[in-house]
Amino acid sequence: MENQVFVMDHPLIQHKLTLLRDKNTGSKEFRALVSEIAMLMCYEATRDLPLEETIIETPMGTAHTKVISGRKLAFVPILRAGLGMVDGVLEMVPAAKVGHIGLYRDHETLQPVEYYSKLPQDIDEREVIVLDPMLATGGSAIDAITIIKRSNPKCIKFMCIIAAPEGLKALTEAHPDVQVYCAAVDDYLNEIGYIVPGLGDAGDRIFGTI
Ligand code: PRP
Ligand code: URA
């Protein structure tokens, strides 16, 4: 699991995460922070994108330089809370396509229930980064990735902001080929499946539906 999970301890990410966790942070600021953290995480999660040589003319002469080569990206937020991360990652990769997977956790069983799925048609030519701020039991991420795998993407990464140890274990066991990027691994899941200390219900805090 160690080689598969990347915890991003960059000071800018950690500082913003502290503000995000604070129960006194309102929806407007919360949304902005989720987006900013996603943007910073995307920088690291795309570190291994391959480059190729190109030649361009600058105002001063010819430059032998680099561009991202053939491999293209798609971001797939898990609805609802994953939507909060989309603007931030698109700031970094504006040409990426965006698919959507709709899942919610049944509050009784904690099992994910699928209600929507729309992926880019050419997803088999793309690397996919799945977005969801919270990895709790791991059920939603595991199911979303299973759905996406049916369309044969080149590879899949999963990006969350806070992960529970239980969710990390479940996800890395279910999908050992998927790299996981997070900003923190918290202490535990409580009896109703919330991450402690976590930040509460991410979807409710983003959309003000508490
Ligand atoms: C939250 C969160 C994840 C899921 C994580 O979504 O955004 O999708 O829970 O929990 P799990 O790892 O135990 O599956 P929720 O079901 O609350 O739906 P929402 O985003 O629509 O609020
Ligand atoms: N989903 C959330 O939004 N928060 C949690 O702590 C767990 C699941």
Coordinates of C-alpha atoms and ligand atoms in Angstrom, one line a residue:
M1 CA 0.0 0.0 0.0
E2 CA 2.9 2.4 0.8
N3 CA 3.9 2.7 -2.9
Q4 CA 0.3 3.3 -4.0
V5 CA -0.6 6.1 -1.5
F6 CA 0.8 9.6 -1.7
V7 CA 0.1 11.9 1.2
M8 CA 0.8 15.5 0.2
D9 CA 2.3 17.3 3.1
H10 CA 3.1 20.6 1.2
P11 CA 2.7 23.5 3.7
L12 CA 0.2 25.3 1.4
I13 CA -2.0 22.2 1.3
Q14 CA -1.7 21.6 5.0
H15 CA -2.5 25.2 5.9
K16 CA -5.6 25.3 3.7
L17 CA -6.7 21.9 5.1
T18 CA -6.7 23.3 8.6
L19 CA -9.0 26.1 7.5
L20 CA -11.2 23.6 5.8
R21 CA -11.6 21.4 8.9
D22 CA -12.6 24.4 11.1
K23 CA -16.3 24.1 11.9
N24 CA -16.5 27.9 11.7
T25 CA -15.5 28.0 8.1
G26 CA -18.6 28.9 6.0
S27 CA -19.7 27.5 2.7
K28 CA -18.2 30.3 0.5
E29 CA -14.8 29.9 2.0
F30 CA -15.1 26.1 2.2
R31 CA -15.8 25.9 -1.5
A32 CA -12.8 28.2 -2.4
L33 CA -10.5 26.1 -0.2
V34 CA -11.6 22.7 -1.7
S35 CA -11.0 24.2 -5.1
E36 CA -7.5 25.6 -4.1
I37 CA -6.5 22.3 -2.5
A38 CA -7.6 20.3 -5.5
M39 CA -5.5 22.6 -7.7
L40 CA -2.4 22.1 -5.6
M41 CA -2.9 18.4 -5.4
C42 CA -3.4 18.2 -9.2
Y43 CA 0.1 19.7 -9.6
E44 CA 1.6 16.6 -7.8
A45 CA -0.8 14.0 -9.2
T46 CA 0.2 15.0 -12.8
R47 CA 3.9 14.9 -12.1
D48 CA 4.5 11.8 -14.2
L49 CA 2.7 13.0 -17.3
P50 CA 5.1 12.3 -20.2
L51 CA 6.6 15.1 -22.1
E52 CA 7.9 15.3 -25.7
E53 CA 10.3 17.6 -27.5
T54 CA 9.0 20.5 -29.6
I55 CA 10.5 23.5 -31.3
I56 CA 9.0 27.0 -31.1
E57 CA 10.1 30.5 -32.0
T58 CA 10.4 33.0 -29.2
P59 CA 10.7 36.7 -29.9
M60 CA 14.5 36.1 -29.4
G61 CA 15.1 32.9 -31.4
T62 CA 14.4 29.2 -31.6
A63 CA 13.7 27.2 -28.4
H64 CA 13.9 23.4 -28.1
T65 CA 11.4 22.8 -25.5
K66 CA 8.7 20.4 -24.2
V67 CA 5.0 19.8 -24.3
I68 CA 2.8 17.2 -22.6
S69 CA 2.7 14.3 -25.1
G70 CA -0.2 12.3 -26.5
R71 CA -1.7 11.0 -23.2
K72 CA -4.8 13.0 -22.4
L73 CA -6.6 13.5 -19.1
A74 CA -10.2 13.2 -17.9
F75 CA -11.4 14.2 -14.5
V76 CA -14.3 12.3 -13.0
P77 CA -15.8 13.8 -9.9
I78 CA -18.0 11.6 -7.7
L79 CA -21.3 13.6 -7.2
R80 CA -21.9 15.7 -5.2
A81 CA -18.9 16.6 -3.2
G82 CA -16.4 15.8 -6.0
L83 CA -17.8 18.7 -8.0
G84 CA -16.1 21.0 -5.5
M85 CA -12.7 19.9 -6.8
V86 CA -13.4 20.3 -10.5
D87 CA -12.7 24.0 -11.0
G88 CA -9.4 23.8 -9.2
V89 CA -8.1 20.9 -11.4
L90 CA -9.3 22.5 -14.6
E91 CA -7.3 25.6 -13.7
M92 CA -4.2 23.3 -14.0
V93 CA -5.4 21.3 -17.1
P94 CA -8.0 23.3 -18.9
A95 CA -8.1 20.9 -21.9
A96 CA -9.1 17.9 -19.8
K97 CA -12.5 16.4 -20.3
V98 CA -14.9 15.9 -17.3
G99 CA -17.1 12.8 -16.7
H100 CA -19.5 12.4 -13.8
I101 CA -20.4 9.5 -11.6
G102 CA -23.4 10.0 -9.2
L103 CA -23.2 8.0 -6.0
Y104 CA -24.6 8.5 -2.6
R105 CA -24.1 6.5 0.6
D106 CA -27.2 5.0 2.0
H107 CA -27.3 6.3 5.5
E108 CA -28.4 3.0 7.0
T109 CA -26.1 0.5 5.2
L110 CA -23.3 3.0 4.3
Q111 CA -23.4 1.2 0.9
P112 CA -23.0 3.4 -2.2
V113 CA -26.0 3.8 -4.5
E114 CA -25.4 4.7 -8.1
Y115 CA -27.8 7.2 -9.7
Y116 CA -25.8 8.7 -12.6
S117 CA -22.9 8.0 -14.9
K118 CA -21.7 10.0 -17.9
L119 CA -18.1 9.6 -19.1
P120 CA -16.2 11.0 -22.1
Q121 CA -16.6 8.9 -25.2
D122 CA -12.9 8.7 -25.8
I123 CA -12.1 7.7 -22.2
D124 CA -10.2 4.7 -23.5
E125 CA -7.5 7.2 -24.8
R126 CA -7.3 9.0 -21.5
E127 CA -5.7 8.9 -18.1
V128 CA -8.5 9.4 -15.5
I129 CA -8.3 11.2 -12.2
V130 CA -11.3 10.5 -9.9
L131 CA -12.1 13.3 -7.5
D132 CA -13.9 13.1 -4.2
P133 CA -12.9 15.1 -1.1
M134 CA -13.6 12.2 1.3
L135 CA -12.5 8.5 1.4
A136 CA -14.4 7.0 4.3
T137 CA -15.3 3.3 4.1
G138 CA -14.0 3.4 0.5
G139 CA -17.3 2.1 -0.9
S140 CA -18.0 5.0 -3.1
A141 CA -14.5 5.2 -4.6
I142 CA -14.3 1.5 -5.2
D143 CA -17.7 1.4 -7.0
A144 CA -16.9 4.6 -9.0
I145 CA -13.6 3.1 -10.2
T146 CA -15.2 -0.2 -11.0
I147 CA -17.7 1.6 -13.2
I148 CA -15.0 3.7 -14.9
K149 CA -12.8 0.6 -15.5
R150 CA -15.6 -0.9 -17.7
S151 CA -14.7 1.9 -20.3
N152 CA -11.0 0.9 -20.4
P153 CA -9.2 4.1 -19.5
K154 CA -5.4 4.1 -19.9
C155 CA -5.0 4.4 -16.1
I156 CA -6.9 5.6 -13.1
K157 CA -5.7 7.7 -10.1
F158 CA -7.9 8.7 -7.2
M159 CA -7.6 12.1 -5.5
C160 CA -9.2 12.9 -2.2
I161 CA -8.5 15.5 0.5
I162 CA -9.0 13.4 3.7
A163 CA -8.8 9.6 3.8
A164 CA -9.7 7.2 6.7
P165 CA -7.3 4.3 7.2
E166 CA -10.2 1.9 6.7
G167 CA -11.0 3.4 3.3
L168 CA -7.4 3.4 2.1
K169 CA -7.1 -0.2 3.0
A170 CA -10.3 -1.2 1.2
L171 CA -9.5 0.9 -1.9
T172 CA -6.0 -0.3 -2.3
E173 CA -7.0 -3.9 -1.8
A174 CA -9.9 -3.6 -4.3
H175 CA -7.9 -1.7 -6.9
P176 CA -4.2 -2.3 -6.4
D177 CA -3.5 -0.7 -9.8
V178 CA -4.9 2.7 -8.7
Q179 CA -2.6 5.4 -7.2
V180 CA -4.2 7.3 -4.4
Y181 CA -3.4 11.0 -3.6
C182 CA -4.6 12.6 -0.4
A183 CA -3.8 15.5 1.9
A184 CA -4.3 13.7 5.2
V185 CA -4.9 10.2 6.6
D186 CA -7.1 10.8 9.7
D187 CA -7.6 8.7 12.8
Y188 CA -10.7 6.5 12.3
L189 CA -14.3 6.2 11.1
N190 CA -17.0 6.6 13.8
E191 CA -20.0 4.4 14.2
I192 CA -22.0 6.2 11.5
G193 CA -19.2 6.2 9.0
Y194 CA -17.8 9.7 9.4
I195 CA -14.1 10.4 9.4
V196 CA -12.7 11.6 12.8
P197 CA -11.5 14.3 13.1
G198 CA -12.3 14.9 9.4
L199 CA -14.3 17.9 8.4
G200 CA -17.9 16.7 8.7
D201 CA -20.1 16.1 5.6
A202 CA -18.2 17.5 2.6
G203 CA -21.2 17.7 0.3
D204 CA -23.3 19.5 2.8
R205 CA -20.5 22.0 3.6
I206 CA -19.8 22.7 -0.1
F207 CA -23.5 23.2 -1.0
G208 CA -24.8 24.6 2.3
T209 CA -27.3 21.9 2.8
I210 CA -26.6 21.2 6.4
Ligands
PRP1 C1 -19.6 11.4 0.7 C2 -18.2 11.7 0.0 C3 -17.9 10.4 -0.7 C4 -18.5 9.3 0.3 C5 -17.4 8.7 1.0 O1 -20.6 11.4 -0.2 O2 -18.3 12.8 -0.8 O3 -18.5 10.2 -1.9 O4 -19.4 10.0 1.2 O5 -17.9 7.7 1.8 P1 -17.5 6.2 1.6 O6 -16.0 6.2 1.4 O7 -17.9 5.5 2.9 O8 -18.3 5.7 0.4 P2 -22.2 11.3 0.2 O9 -22.6 9.9 0.1 O10 -22.4 11.9 1.5 O11 -22.9 12.0 -0.9 P3 -22.9 13.6 -1.4 O12 -21.5 13.9 -1.9 O13 -24.0 13.6 -2.4 O14 -23.2 14.4 -0.1
URA2 N1 -18.5 11.6 3.8 C1 -18.3 12.8 4.2 O1 -18.6 13.8 3.6 N2 -17.6 13.0 5.4 C2 -17.2 11.9 6.1 O2 -16.6 12.1 7.2 C3 -17.5 10.6 5.6 C4 -18.1 10.5 4.4

